[in-house]
PDB file of C-alpha atoms in Angstrom:
ATOM      1  CA  LEU A 331     121.841 140.725 105.632  1.00 89.00           C
ATOM      2  CA  ASP A 332     122.098 140.318 109.408  1.00 91.00           C
ATOM      3  CA  GLN A 333     124.655 143.072 109.810  1.00 93.00           C
ATOM      4  CA  PRO A 334     124.757 146.859 109.689  1.00 93.00           C
ATOM      5  CA  PRO A 335     123.640 148.923 107.813  1.00 95.00           C
ATOM      6  CA  THR A 336     120.476 146.749 107.799  1.00 96.00           C
ATOM      7  CA  PRO A 337     118.240 148.178 110.552  1.00 96.00           C
ATOM      8  CA  LEU A 338     118.194 146.126 113.769  1.00 94.00           C
ATOM      9  CA  ALA A 339     114.428 145.475 113.581  1.00 93.00           C
ATOM     10  CA  VAL A 340     114.836 143.997 110.098  1.00 95.00           C
ATOM     11  CA  ARG A 341     117.814 141.913 111.206  1.00 96.00           C
ATOM     12  CA  GLU A 342     115.819 140.526 114.133  1.00 96.00           C
ATOM     13  CA  ASP A 343     112.934 139.648 111.802  1.00 95.00           C
ATOM     14  CA  LEU A 344     115.406 137.845 109.530  1.00 97.00           C
ATOM     15  CA  ARG A 345     116.581 135.851 112.552  1.00 97.00           C
ATOM     16  CA  ARG A 346     112.995 134.963 113.439  1.00 97.00           C
ATOM     17  CA  GLN A 347     112.347 133.878 109.871  1.00 97.00           C
ATOM     18  CA  SER A 348     115.541 131.809 109.847  1.00 97.00           C
ATOM     19  CA  LEU A 349     114.546 129.966 113.008  1.00 98.00           C
ATOM     20  CA  ALA A 350     111.048 129.291 111.664  1.00 98.00           C
ATOM     21  CA  MET A 351     112.531 127.984 108.404  1.00 98.00           C
ATOM     22  CA  GLY A 352     115.013 125.797 110.281  1.00 98.00           C
ATOM     23  CA  VAL A 353     112.193 124.056 112.135  1.00 98.00           C
ATOM     24  CA  ALA A 354     110.238 123.824 108.866  1.00 97.00           C
ATOM     25  CA  ALA A 355     113.238 122.017 107.380  1.00 96.00           C
ATOM     26  CA  VAL A 356     112.977 119.319 110.084  1.00 97.00           C
ATOM     27  CA  ASP A 357     109.255 118.998 109.392  1.00 98.00           C
ATOM     28  CA  THR A 358     109.796 118.750 105.626  1.00 97.00           C
ATOM     29  CA  TYR A 359     112.627 116.240 105.988  1.00 96.00           C
ATOM     30  CA  LEU A 360     110.400 113.998 108.099  1.00 97.00           C
ATOM     31  CA  HIS A 361     107.493 114.293 105.655  1.00 97.00           C
ATOM     32  CA  TRP A 362     109.838 113.085 102.922  1.00 96.00           C
ATOM     33  CA  ALA A 363     111.046 110.212 105.104  1.00 95.00           C
ATOM     34  CA  VAL A 364     107.493 109.049 105.820  1.00 96.00           C
ATOM     35  CA  ARG A 365     106.472 109.437 102.185  1.00 94.00           C
ATOM     36  CA  ARG A 366     109.389 107.204 101.099  1.00 93.00           C
ATOM     37  CA  SER A 367     108.376 104.446 103.536  1.00 92.00           C
ATOM     38  CA  ASP A 368     108.438 100.915 102.198  1.00 89.00           C
ATOM     39  CA  LEU A 369     104.839  99.961 101.432  1.00 88.00           C
ATOM     40  CA  ASP A 370     105.746  96.265 101.463  1.00 90.00           C
ATOM     41  CA  THR A 371     106.807  96.297 105.109  1.00 91.00           C
ATOM     42  CA  LEU A 372     104.607  98.885 106.789  1.00 91.00           C
ATOM     43  CA  SER A 373     105.488  99.924 110.302  1.00 94.00           C
ATOM     44  CA  SER A 374     102.745  99.468 112.873  1.00 93.00           C
ATOM     45  CA  LYS A 375     102.527 103.266 113.246  1.00 94.00           C
ATOM     46  CA  LEU A 376     102.040 103.731 109.502  1.00 93.00           C
ATOM     47  CA  THR A 377      99.272 101.113 109.368  1.00 93.00           C
ATOM     48  CA  LYS A 378      97.296 103.348 111.741  1.00 93.00           C
ATOM     49  CA  VAL A 379      97.293 106.411 109.471  1.00 92.00           C
ATOM     50  CA  ASP A 380      93.678 107.312 108.706  1.00 91.00           C
ATOM     51  CA  VAL A 381      92.519 107.470 105.110  1.00 89.00           C
ATOM     52  CA  SER A 382      88.957 108.499 104.420  1.00 88.00           C
ATOM     53  CA  PHE A 383      86.446 105.992 103.106  1.00 90.00           C
ATOM     54  CA  GLY A 384      85.800 108.356 100.186  1.00 91.00           C
ATOM     55  CA  GLU A 385      89.463 108.150  99.183  1.00 89.00           C
ATOM     56  CA  LEU A 386      89.338 104.354  99.336  1.00 89.00           C
ATOM     57  CA  LEU A 387      86.300 104.326  97.061  1.00 92.00           C
ATOM     58  CA  GLU A 388      87.989 106.686  94.614  1.00 91.00           C
ATOM     59  CA  MET A 389      91.069 104.440  94.500  1.00 91.00           C
ATOM     60  CA  GLY A 390      88.927 101.362  93.912  1.00 91.00           C
ATOM     61  CA  ASP A 391      86.880 103.082  91.202  1.00 93.00           C
ATOM     62  CA  ALA A 392      90.053 104.272  89.468  1.00 91.00           C
ATOM     63  CA  SER A 393      91.412 100.688  89.454  1.00 91.00           C
ATOM     64  CA  VAL A 394      88.157  99.312  88.025  1.00 92.00           C
ATOM     65  CA  GLU A 395      88.095 102.019  85.346  1.00 93.00           C
ATOM     66  CA  ALA A 396      91.718 101.320  84.381  1.00 92.00           C
ATOM     67  CA  ARG A 397      90.984  97.594  84.086  1.00 91.00           C
ATOM     68  CA  ARG A 398      87.951  98.316  81.861  1.00 94.00           C
ATOM     69  CA  LYS A 399      90.092 100.443  79.550  1.00 95.00           C
ATOM     70  CA  GLY A 400      92.878  97.877  79.486  1.00 93.00           C
ATOM     71  CA  LYS A 401      95.354 100.305  81.042  1.00 92.00           C
ATOM     72  CA  ASN A 402      98.105  99.387  83.437  1.00 90.00           C
ATOM     73  CA  ASP A 403      96.997 100.267  86.923  1.00 88.00           C
ATOM     74  CA  ARG A 404      99.228 101.476  89.740  1.00 89.00           C
ATOM     75  CA  PRO A 405      97.162 101.379  92.933  1.00 89.00           C
ATOM     76  CA  ARG A 406     100.245 101.760  95.121  1.00 89.00           C
ATOM     77  CA  VAL A 407     100.931 105.119  93.516  1.00 90.00           C
ATOM     78  CA  ARG A 408      97.423 106.206  94.484  1.00 89.00           C
ATOM     79  CA  ALA A 409      97.961 104.775  97.989  1.00 90.00           C
ATOM     80  CA  ARG A 410     101.243 106.671  98.346  1.00 91.00           C
ATOM     81  CA  ASN A 411      99.549 109.858  97.114  1.00 90.00           C
ATOM     82  CA  ALA A 412      96.763 109.355  99.687  1.00 91.00           C
ATOM     83  CA  LEU A 413      99.435 108.860 102.358  1.00 93.00           C
ATOM     84  CA  ASN A 414     101.146 112.042 101.241  1.00 93.00           C
ATOM     85  CA  GLU A 415      97.892 114.012 101.396  1.00 92.00           C
ATOM     86  CA  ARG A 416      97.239 112.701 104.897  1.00 94.00           C
ATOM     87  CA  ILE A 417     100.695 113.333 106.322  1.00 95.00           C
ATOM     88  CA  LEU A 418     100.712 116.861 104.921  1.00 94.00           C
ATOM     89  CA  THR A 419      98.044 117.610 107.533  1.00 95.00           C
ATOM     90  CA  MET A 420     100.420 116.408 110.271  1.00 96.00           C
ATOM     91  CA  THR A 421     103.197 118.378 111.900  1.00 97.00           C
ATOM     92  CA  PHE A 422     106.536 116.734 112.658  1.00 98.00           C
ATOM     93  CA  GLN A 423     108.395 119.270 114.791  1.00 98.00           C
ATOM     94  CA  SER A 424     108.280 118.489 118.524  1.00 98.00           C
ATOM     95  CA  ALA A 425     110.109 115.517 120.002  1.00 98.00           C
ATOM     96  CA  ARG A 426     106.886 113.490 120.197  1.00 97.00           C
ATOM     97  CA  GLN A 427     105.953 114.341 116.601  1.00 98.00           C
ATOM     98  CA  VAL A 428     109.476 113.476 115.404  1.00 98.00           C
ATOM     99  CA  GLU A 429     109.151 110.127 117.145  1.00 97.00           C
ATOM    100  CA  ASP A 430     105.794 109.533 115.435  1.00 97.00           C
ATOM    101  CA  ALA A 431     107.231 110.385 112.017  1.00 97.00           C
ATOM    102  CA  LEU A 432     110.297 108.200 112.416  1.00 96.00           C
ATOM    103  CA  SER A 433     108.107 105.349 113.680  1.00 96.00           C
ATOM    104  CA  MET A 434     105.973 105.704 110.549  1.00 96.00           C
ATOM    105  CA  ALA A 435     109.157 105.584 108.485  1.00 95.00           C
ATOM    106  CA  GLY A 436     110.085 102.321 110.183  1.00 93.00           C
ATOM    107  CA  VAL A 437     112.898 103.649 112.359  1.00 93.00           C
ATOM    108  CA  THR A 438     113.152 101.941 115.741  1.00 89.00           C
ATOM    109  CA  LYS A 439     115.066 103.038 118.844  1.00 91.00           C
ATOM    110  CA  MET A 440     115.437 106.413 117.172  1.00 94.00           C
ATOM    111  CA  TRP A 441     116.432 108.488 120.188  1.00 95.00           C
ATOM    112  CA  ALA A 442     119.328 106.253 121.170  1.00 93.00           C
ATOM    113  CA  GLY A 443     120.511 106.273 117.555  1.00 93.00           C
ATOM    114  CA  ILE A 444     120.186 110.041 117.244  1.00 95.00           C
ATOM    115  CA  GLY A 445     121.991 110.548 120.560  1.00 94.00           C
ATOM    116  CA  ALA A 446     124.834 108.278 119.483  1.00 93.00           C
ATOM    117  CA  ALA A 447     125.137 110.079 116.140  1.00 94.00           C
ATOM    118  CA  PHE A 448     125.422 113.520 117.776  1.00 90.00           C
ATOM    119  CA  LEU A 449     128.976 114.697 118.260  1.00 80.00           C
ATOM    120  CA  PRO A 450     129.644 114.795 121.116  1.00 81.00           C
ATOM    121  CA  HIS A 451     127.254 111.992 122.049  1.00 90.00           C
ATOM    122  CA  THR A 452     124.160 113.470 123.643  1.00 93.00           C
ATOM    123  CA  PRO A 453     121.632 111.773 125.919  1.00 95.00           C
ATOM    124  CA  PRO A 454     118.234 111.380 124.217  1.00 96.00           C
ATOM    125  CA  LYS A 455     116.537 113.367 126.990  1.00 97.00           C
ATOM    126  CA  ASP A 456     118.775 116.374 126.278  1.00 97.00           C
ATOM    127  CA  ILE A 457     118.006 116.144 122.558  1.00 97.00           C
ATOM    128  CA  LYS A 458     114.264 116.083 123.199  1.00 98.00           C
ATOM    129  CA  VAL A 459     114.462 119.034 125.588  1.00 98.00           C
ATOM    130  CA  ARG A 460     116.519 121.132 123.158  1.00 98.00           C
ATOM    131  CA  LEU A 461     114.277 120.286 120.212  1.00 98.00           C
ATOM    132  CA  ASN A 462     111.148 121.167 122.185  1.00 98.00           C
ATOM    133  CA  GLN A 463     112.699 124.479 123.308  1.00 98.00           C
ATOM    134  CA  ILE A 464     113.524 125.425 119.724  1.00 98.00           C
ATOM    135  CA  VAL A 465     110.055 124.421 118.521  1.00 98.00           C
ATOM    136  CA  HIS A 466     108.434 126.384 121.365  1.00 97.00           C
ATOM    137  CA  HIS A 467     110.449 129.457 120.357  1.00 97.00           C
ATOM    138  CA  ARG A 468     109.451 128.933 116.730  1.00 98.00           C
ATOM    139  CA  ASN A 469     105.789 128.670 117.735  1.00 97.00           C
ATOM    140  CA  ARG A 470     105.965 131.923 119.690  1.00 96.00           C
ATOM    141  CA  ILE A 471     107.438 133.591 116.612  1.00 96.00           C
ATOM    142  CA  VAL A 472     104.987 132.107 114.128  1.00 96.00           C
ATOM    143  CA  HIS A 473     101.822 132.294 116.207  1.00 95.00           C
ATOM    144  CA  GLU A 474     102.530 135.403 118.285  1.00 94.00           C
ATOM    145  CA  GLY A 475     104.864 137.326 115.990  1.00 91.00           C
ATOM    146  CA  GLY A 476     107.661 137.165 118.550  1.00 91.00           C
ATOM    147  CA  LEU A 477     105.816 139.811 120.551  1.00 91.00           C
ATOM    148  CA  ARG A 478     106.691 140.405 124.171  1.00 90.00           C
ATOM    149  CA  ARG A 479     103.971 139.065 126.465  1.00 88.00           C
ATOM    150  CA  LEU A 480     102.712 141.881 128.641  1.00 87.00           C
ATOM    151  CA  VAL A 481      99.664 142.046 130.909  1.00 87.00           C
ATOM    152  CA  ARG A 482      98.707 145.596 129.914  1.00 89.00           C
ATOM    153  CA  PRO A 483     100.880 146.619 126.994  1.00 85.00           C
ATOM    154  CA  GLN A 484     101.242 150.313 126.302  1.00 88.00           C
ATOM    155  CA  ALA A 485     102.962 149.665 122.991  1.00 90.00           C
ATOM    156  CA  VAL A 486     103.811 146.713 120.799  1.00 88.00           C
ATOM    157  CA  SER A 487     107.276 145.361 121.431  1.00 89.00           C
ATOM    158  CA  ARG A 488     109.050 142.198 120.407  1.00 91.00           C
ATOM    159  CA  GLU A 489     111.209 139.839 122.383  1.00 92.00           C
ATOM    160  CA  PRO A 490     114.842 140.452 121.467  1.00 93.00           C
ATOM    161  CA  ILE A 491     116.465 137.696 119.447  1.00 96.00           C
ATOM    162  CA  GLU A 492     120.228 137.394 119.357  1.00 96.00           C
ATOM    163  CA  GLN A 493     122.185 136.475 116.254  1.00 97.00           C
ATOM    164  CA  ALA A 494     124.470 134.056 118.123  1.00 97.00           C
ATOM    165  CA  ALA A 495     121.537 132.218 119.727  1.00 97.00           C
ATOM    166  CA  VAL A 496     119.777 131.742 116.387  1.00 98.00           C
ATOM    167  CA  ALA A 497     122.995 130.611 114.706  1.00 97.00           C
ATOM    168  CA  ASP A 498     123.534 128.105 117.537  1.00 98.00           C
ATOM    169  CA  ASP A 499     119.950 126.807 117.193  1.00 98.00           C
ATOM    170  CA  LEU A 500     120.301 126.458 113.425  1.00 98.00           C
ATOM    171  CA  ASP A 501     123.609 124.625 113.800  1.00 97.00           C
ATOM    172  CA  TRP A 502     121.946 122.320 116.329  1.00 97.00           C
ATOM    173  CA  ILE A 503     119.036 121.673 113.934  1.00 97.00           C
ATOM    174  CA  GLN A 504     121.547 120.748 111.224  1.00 96.00           C
ATOM    175  CA  SER A 505     123.249 118.320 113.614  1.00 94.00           C
ATOM    176  CA  PHE A 506     119.865 116.878 114.555  1.00 95.00           C
ATOM    177  CA  VAL A 507     118.908 116.246 110.928  1.00 94.00           C
ATOM    178  CA  ASP A 508     122.344 114.785 110.202  1.00 93.00           C
ATOM    179  CA  ALA A 509     121.996 112.473 113.207  1.00 92.00           C
TER     180      ALA A 509
END
């Protein structure tokens, strides 16, 4: 749709939406990775995830009730569901948040590994900078509507967004996830 005869304003909004969805894909991928973490060998970062005391009581009560009824009990399923509920309140988009998520998933030395997996090989610092730039752009789109920042605006106007730049960012995000 990002071509004539679609009006330019609509095409630019499609680009903004595409960039926001690309960053959301990173976030979703990392949520899945954390959710699939091995509960037998928890990473130190995952052991620090907060679960409310109320949830712990509910899990314990459910186990007691299952035992009373003679039903097979699966407390780890409840624990994983509690983990899922908790991590859904977390955002895994910026370089620091990506590092937190991968640490929870048990990945160590992630930046060196990601840098080595990029083709061509990319220094971890450059990866972090690029990711943070993309996330910052996404945040301006999502939280500010991509509007141009003006001291005394006379009319609403948006920052221009180029098709090639968005395509490049989305390709980079794909490479990042692959790495």
